[in-house]
Coordinates of C-alpha atoms and ligand atoms in Angstrom, one line a residue:
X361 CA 182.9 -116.1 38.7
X362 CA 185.4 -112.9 38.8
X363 CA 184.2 -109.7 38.2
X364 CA 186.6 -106.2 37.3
X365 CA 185.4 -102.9 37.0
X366 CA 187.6 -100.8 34.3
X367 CA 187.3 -97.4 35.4
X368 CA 188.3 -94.9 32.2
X369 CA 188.7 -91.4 32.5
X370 CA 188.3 -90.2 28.7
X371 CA 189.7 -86.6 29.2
X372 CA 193.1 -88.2 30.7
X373 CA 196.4 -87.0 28.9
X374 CA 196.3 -86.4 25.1
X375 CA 192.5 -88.0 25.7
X376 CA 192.8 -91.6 24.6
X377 CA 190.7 -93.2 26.9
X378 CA 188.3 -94.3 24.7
X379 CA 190.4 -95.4 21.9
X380 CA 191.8 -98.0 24.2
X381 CA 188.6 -98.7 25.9
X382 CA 187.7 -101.8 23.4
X383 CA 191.3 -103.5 23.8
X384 CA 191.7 -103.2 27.6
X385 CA 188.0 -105.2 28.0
X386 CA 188.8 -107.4 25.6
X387 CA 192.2 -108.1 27.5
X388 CA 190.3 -108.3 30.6
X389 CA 187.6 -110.5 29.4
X390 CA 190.7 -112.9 29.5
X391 CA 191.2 -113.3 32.9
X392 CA 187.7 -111.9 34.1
X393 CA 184.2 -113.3 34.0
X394 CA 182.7 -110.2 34.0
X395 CA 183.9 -106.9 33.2
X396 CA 182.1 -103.7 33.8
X397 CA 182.9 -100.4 32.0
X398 CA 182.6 -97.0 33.6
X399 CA 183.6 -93.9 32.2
X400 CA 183.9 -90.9 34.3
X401 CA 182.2 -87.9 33.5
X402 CA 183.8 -85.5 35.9
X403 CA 185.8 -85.5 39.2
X404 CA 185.3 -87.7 41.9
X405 CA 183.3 -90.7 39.9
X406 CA 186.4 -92.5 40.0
X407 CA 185.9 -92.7 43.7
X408 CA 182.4 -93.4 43.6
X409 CA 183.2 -96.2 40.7
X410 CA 186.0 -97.6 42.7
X411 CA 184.0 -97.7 45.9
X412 CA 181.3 -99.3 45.0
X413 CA 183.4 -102.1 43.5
X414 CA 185.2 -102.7 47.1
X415 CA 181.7 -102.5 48.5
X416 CA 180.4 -105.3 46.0
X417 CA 183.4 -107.6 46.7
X418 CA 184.4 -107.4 42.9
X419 CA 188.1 -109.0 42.5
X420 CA 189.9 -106.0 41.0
X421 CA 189.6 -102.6 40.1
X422 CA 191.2 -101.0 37.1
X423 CA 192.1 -97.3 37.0
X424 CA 192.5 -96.3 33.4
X425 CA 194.0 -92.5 33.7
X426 CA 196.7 -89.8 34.9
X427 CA 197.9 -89.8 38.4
X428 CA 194.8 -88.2 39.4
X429 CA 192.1 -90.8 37.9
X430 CA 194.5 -93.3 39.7
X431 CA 194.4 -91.3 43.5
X432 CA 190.9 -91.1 43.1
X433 CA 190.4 -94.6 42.5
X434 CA 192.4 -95.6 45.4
X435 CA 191.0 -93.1 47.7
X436 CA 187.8 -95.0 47.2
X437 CA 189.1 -98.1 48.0
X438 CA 191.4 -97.4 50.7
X439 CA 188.7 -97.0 53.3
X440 CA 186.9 -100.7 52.7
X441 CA 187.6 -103.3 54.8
X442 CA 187.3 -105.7 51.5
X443 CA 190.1 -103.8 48.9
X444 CA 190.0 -105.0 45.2
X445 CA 193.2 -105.5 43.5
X446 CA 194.2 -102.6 41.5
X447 CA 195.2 -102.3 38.1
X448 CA 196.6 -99.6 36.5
X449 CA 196.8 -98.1 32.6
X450 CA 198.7 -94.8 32.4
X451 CA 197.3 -92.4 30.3
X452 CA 198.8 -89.2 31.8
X453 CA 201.9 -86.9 31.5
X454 CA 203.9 -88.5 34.6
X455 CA 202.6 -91.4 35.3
X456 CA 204.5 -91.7 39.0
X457 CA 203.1 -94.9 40.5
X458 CA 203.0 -97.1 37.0
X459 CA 207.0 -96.1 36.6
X460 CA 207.4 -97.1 40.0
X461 CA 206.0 -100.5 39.4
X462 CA 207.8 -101.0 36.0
X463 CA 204.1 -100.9 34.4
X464 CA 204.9 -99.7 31.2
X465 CA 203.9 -96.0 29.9
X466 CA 202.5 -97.2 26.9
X467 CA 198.7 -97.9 27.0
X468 CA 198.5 -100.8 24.8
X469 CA 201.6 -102.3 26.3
X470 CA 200.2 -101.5 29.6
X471 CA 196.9 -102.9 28.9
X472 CA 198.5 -106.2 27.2
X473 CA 200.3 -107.0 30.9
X474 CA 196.7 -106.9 32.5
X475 CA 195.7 -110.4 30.7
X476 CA 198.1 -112.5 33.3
X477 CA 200.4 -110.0 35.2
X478 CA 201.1 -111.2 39.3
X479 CA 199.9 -109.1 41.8
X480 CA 201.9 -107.5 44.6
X481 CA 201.5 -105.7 47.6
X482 CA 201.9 -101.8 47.6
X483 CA 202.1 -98.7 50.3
X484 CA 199.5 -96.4 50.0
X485 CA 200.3 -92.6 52.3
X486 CA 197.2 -90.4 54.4
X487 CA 197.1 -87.1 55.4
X488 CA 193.6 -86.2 57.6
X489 CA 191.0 -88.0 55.3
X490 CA 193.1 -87.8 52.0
X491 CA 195.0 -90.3 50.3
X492 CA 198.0 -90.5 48.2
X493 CA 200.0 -93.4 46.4
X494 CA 203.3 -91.3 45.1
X495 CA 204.2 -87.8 46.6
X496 CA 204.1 -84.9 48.9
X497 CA 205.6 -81.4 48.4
X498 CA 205.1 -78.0 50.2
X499 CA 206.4 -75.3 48.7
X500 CA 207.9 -74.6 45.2
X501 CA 206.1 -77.1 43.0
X502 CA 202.5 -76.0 43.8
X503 CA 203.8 -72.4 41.6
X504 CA 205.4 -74.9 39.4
X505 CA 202.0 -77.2 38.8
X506 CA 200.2 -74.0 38.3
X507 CA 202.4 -72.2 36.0
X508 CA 202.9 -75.0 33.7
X509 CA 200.9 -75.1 30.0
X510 CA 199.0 -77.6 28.9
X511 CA 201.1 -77.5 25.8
X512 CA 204.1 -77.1 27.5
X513 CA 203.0 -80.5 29.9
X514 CA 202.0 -82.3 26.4
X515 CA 205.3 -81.9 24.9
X516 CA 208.0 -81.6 27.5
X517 CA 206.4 -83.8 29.8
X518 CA 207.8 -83.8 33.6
X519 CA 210.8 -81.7 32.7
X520 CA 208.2 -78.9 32.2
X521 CA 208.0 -78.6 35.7
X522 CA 211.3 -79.0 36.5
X523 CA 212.3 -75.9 34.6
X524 CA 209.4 -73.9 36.0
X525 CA 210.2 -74.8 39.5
X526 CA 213.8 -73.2 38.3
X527 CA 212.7 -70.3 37.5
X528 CA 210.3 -70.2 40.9
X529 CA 214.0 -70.9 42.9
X530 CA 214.8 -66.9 41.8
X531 CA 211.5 -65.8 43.0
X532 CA 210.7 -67.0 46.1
X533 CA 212.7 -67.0 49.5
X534 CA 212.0 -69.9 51.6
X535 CA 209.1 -71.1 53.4
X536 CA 209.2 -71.6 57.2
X537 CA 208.6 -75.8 58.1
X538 CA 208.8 -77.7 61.6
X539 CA 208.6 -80.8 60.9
X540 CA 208.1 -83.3 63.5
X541 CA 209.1 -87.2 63.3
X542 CA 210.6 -90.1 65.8
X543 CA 213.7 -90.1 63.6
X544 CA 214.1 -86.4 62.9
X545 CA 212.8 -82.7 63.7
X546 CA 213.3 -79.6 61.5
X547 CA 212.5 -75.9 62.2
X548 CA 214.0 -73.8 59.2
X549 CA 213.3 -72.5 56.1
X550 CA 213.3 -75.0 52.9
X551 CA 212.7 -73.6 49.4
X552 CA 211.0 -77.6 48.8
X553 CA 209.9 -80.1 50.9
X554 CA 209.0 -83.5 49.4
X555 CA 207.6 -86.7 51.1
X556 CA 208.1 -90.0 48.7
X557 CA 206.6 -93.2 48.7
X558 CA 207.9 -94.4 45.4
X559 CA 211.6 -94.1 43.9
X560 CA 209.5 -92.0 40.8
X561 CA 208.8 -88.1 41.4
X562 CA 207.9 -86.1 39.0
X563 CA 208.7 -88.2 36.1
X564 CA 212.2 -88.5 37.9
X565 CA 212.9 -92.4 38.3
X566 CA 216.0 -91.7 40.3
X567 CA 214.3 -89.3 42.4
X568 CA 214.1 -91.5 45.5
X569 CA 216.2 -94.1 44.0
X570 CA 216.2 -96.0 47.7
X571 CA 212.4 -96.3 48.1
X572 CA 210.4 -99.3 47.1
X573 CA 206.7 -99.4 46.7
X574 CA 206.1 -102.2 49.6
X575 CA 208.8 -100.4 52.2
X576 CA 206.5 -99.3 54.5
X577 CA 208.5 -96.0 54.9
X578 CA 208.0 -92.7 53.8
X579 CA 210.9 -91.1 52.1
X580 CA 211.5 -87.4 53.4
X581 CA 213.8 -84.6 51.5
X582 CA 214.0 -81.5 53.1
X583 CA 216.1 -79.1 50.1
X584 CA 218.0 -76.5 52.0
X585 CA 218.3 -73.3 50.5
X586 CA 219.2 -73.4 46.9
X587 CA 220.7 -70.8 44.5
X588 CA 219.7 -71.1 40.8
X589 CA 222.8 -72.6 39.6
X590 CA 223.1 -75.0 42.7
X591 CA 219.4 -76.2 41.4
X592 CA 220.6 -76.6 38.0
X593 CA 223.8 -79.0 39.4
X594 CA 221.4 -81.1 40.7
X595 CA 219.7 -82.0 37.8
X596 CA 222.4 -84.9 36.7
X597 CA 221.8 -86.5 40.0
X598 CA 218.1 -86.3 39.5
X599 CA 218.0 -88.0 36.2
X600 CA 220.7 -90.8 37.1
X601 CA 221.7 -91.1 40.6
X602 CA 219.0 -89.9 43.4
X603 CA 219.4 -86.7 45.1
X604 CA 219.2 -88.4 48.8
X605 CA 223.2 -88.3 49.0
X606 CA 223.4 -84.3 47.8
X607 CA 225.0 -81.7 49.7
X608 CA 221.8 -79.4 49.6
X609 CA 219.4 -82.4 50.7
X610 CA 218.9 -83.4 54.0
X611 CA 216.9 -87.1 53.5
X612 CA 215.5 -89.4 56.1
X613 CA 212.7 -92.2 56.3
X614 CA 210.1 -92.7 58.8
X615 CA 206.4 -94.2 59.4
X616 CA 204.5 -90.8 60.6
X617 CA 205.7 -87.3 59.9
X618 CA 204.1 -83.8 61.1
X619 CA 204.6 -80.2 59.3
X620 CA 203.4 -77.5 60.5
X621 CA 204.4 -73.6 59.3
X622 CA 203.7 -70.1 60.4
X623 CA 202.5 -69.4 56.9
X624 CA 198.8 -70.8 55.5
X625 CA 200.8 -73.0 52.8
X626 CA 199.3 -75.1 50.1
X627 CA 200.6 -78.8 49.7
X628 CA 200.6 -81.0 46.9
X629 CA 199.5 -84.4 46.5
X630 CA 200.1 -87.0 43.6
X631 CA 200.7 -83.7 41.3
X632 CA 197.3 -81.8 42.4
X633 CA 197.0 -78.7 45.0
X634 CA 195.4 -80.2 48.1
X635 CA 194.7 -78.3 51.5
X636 CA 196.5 -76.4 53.5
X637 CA 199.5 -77.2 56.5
X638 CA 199.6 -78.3 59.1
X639 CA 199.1 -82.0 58.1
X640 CA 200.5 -85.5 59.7
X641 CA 201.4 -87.7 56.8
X642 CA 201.5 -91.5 57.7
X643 CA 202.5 -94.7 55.6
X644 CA 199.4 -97.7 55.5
X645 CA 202.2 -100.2 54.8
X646 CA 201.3 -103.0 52.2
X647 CA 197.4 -101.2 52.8
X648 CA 196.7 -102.6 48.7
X649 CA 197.6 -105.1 46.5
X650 CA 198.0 -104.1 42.7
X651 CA 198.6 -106.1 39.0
X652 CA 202.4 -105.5 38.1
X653 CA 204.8 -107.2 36.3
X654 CA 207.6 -108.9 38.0
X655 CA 210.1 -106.2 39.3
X656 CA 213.2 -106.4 38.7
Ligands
LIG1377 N1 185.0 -86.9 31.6 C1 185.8 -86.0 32.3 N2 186.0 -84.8 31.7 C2 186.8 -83.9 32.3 N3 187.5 -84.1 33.5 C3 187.3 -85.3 34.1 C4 186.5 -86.3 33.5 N4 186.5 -87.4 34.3 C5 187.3 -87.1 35.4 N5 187.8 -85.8 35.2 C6 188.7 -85.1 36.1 O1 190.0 -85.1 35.5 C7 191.0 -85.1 36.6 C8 192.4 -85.3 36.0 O2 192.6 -86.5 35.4 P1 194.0 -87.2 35.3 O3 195.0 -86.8 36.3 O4 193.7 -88.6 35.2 O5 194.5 -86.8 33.9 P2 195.6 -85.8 33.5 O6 195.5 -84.5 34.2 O7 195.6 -85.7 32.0 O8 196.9 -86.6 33.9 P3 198.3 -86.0 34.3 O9 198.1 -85.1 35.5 O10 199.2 -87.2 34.6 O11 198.8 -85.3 33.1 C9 190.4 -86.1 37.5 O12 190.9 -85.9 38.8 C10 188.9 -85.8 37.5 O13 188.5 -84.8 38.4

């Protein structure tokens, strides 16, 4: 007897959750005795779904969704002491974590690798009671994330950010960090601060092209101050070879990392605004286990 709950979040990306609703259990019903169907109605059920599968032991947990139905799936599970192995079936606009694990962005493909895919162990990050499974960033990308379209997200997809975080660079000055780690401290000013678990931000494979999902280290980029056109250089690097080695980027990795500023500044998490500095970020090495297929 196995049991997995399939957690669907219909209003995810171009809202196609329940068009794949009726392959994925099929698919499931495969390697599953029992499959068990929930769709969410609004936010937060994912957590509630998710755990109350940890809490009834089930074998694995399926988040079918953007990056957020797949954080709040996680944060539900991440708390048990019994953690269900997760699936995952991208439905959103970036997609950070299923990139990361070579899960392909296609739903059907995506649902198709379910049926008899290994699973493999996977870093999860926490900040006070929050969790997150991809990112971190203070400062320019929370205007990005809010200045961005839903059409414009639809059809340009991650680069939609990236150009409205451009256009943020001639805007803003800096915002004042200190950032405190083992390995590192900072006290400046950084236009973008971004914590990584995963080599995939923002859409951006080679974002963090050293970090793998099972490291157990987060990845830090502090960007030192940027002009427009020095921000527009780096975009090759950012689609092909990682930004860690750029002149403008000071990169290290570490286990537990404070920031702190003089400002009240908003932070970002997995692609959605979430409270306020100062925060301590730490990595739960290998804290889940998730279906992928076998990296390369
Ligand atoms: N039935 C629903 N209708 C509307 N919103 C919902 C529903 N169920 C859950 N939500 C909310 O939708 C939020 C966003 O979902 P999600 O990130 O999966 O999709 P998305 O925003 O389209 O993806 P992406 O950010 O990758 O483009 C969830 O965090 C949740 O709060």
């Amino acid at each position: 007897m196995s049991k997995v709950m399939l957690i669907i979040n219909p209003s995810s990306g171009k809202e196609l959750g329940k068009k794949h609703a009726e392959f994925a259990e099929g698919t499931l019903a495969q390697r599953f005795t029992e499959v068990d169907v929930r769709f969410t109605e609004k936010e937060l059920d994912a957590t509630q779904f998710a755990k109350q599968a940890a809490q009834e032991r089930y074998d694995a947990v399926v988040a079918m969704g953007g990056d957020g139905t797949v954080n709040e799936v996680i944060t539900g599970i991440a708390e048990q002491d019994y953690r269900p192995t997760l699936g995952i079936v991208p439905l959103g606009t970036v997609n950070d974590l299923a990139r990361a694990l070579n899960i392909p962005t296609d739903p059907q493909e995506a649902i198709s690798i379910l049926e008899d895919a290994p699973s493999r162990p996977l870093d999860i990050g926490k900040y006070d009671d929050h969790y997150f499974m991809n990112v971190i960033a203070v400062g320019l990308i929370a205007e990005a994330v809010e200045e961005v379209s839903v059409e414009q997200k639809t059809s340009l997809g991650s680069v939609a950010y990236f150009i409205e975080g451009l256009k943020a660079f001639k805007d803003h000055s800096p915002y004042p960090i200190q950032l405190t780690a083992t390995e590192k401290s900072f006290d400046g000013e950084t236009p973008l601060l971004i914590i990584s678990l995963t080599n995939s931000v923002g859409g951006f494979e080679s974002f963090a092209k050293e970090a793998r999902v099972d490291d157990g280290l987060l990845h830090v980029f502090i960007i030192k101050q940027l002009g427009f056109f020095d921000a527009l250089q780096a975009l090759p690097k950012l689609l092909t070879g990682g930004i860690a080695d750029a002149d403008q980027v000071d990169y290290f990795t570490t286990k537990e990392v404070r920031i702190d500023s003089k400002e009240h500044l908003p932070i970002n998490a997995d692609g959605d605004t979430a409270g306020h500095l100062p925060i301590t970020v730490q990595v739960l090495s290998q804290h889940l286990t998730v279906f992928a297929p076998v990296s390369n």
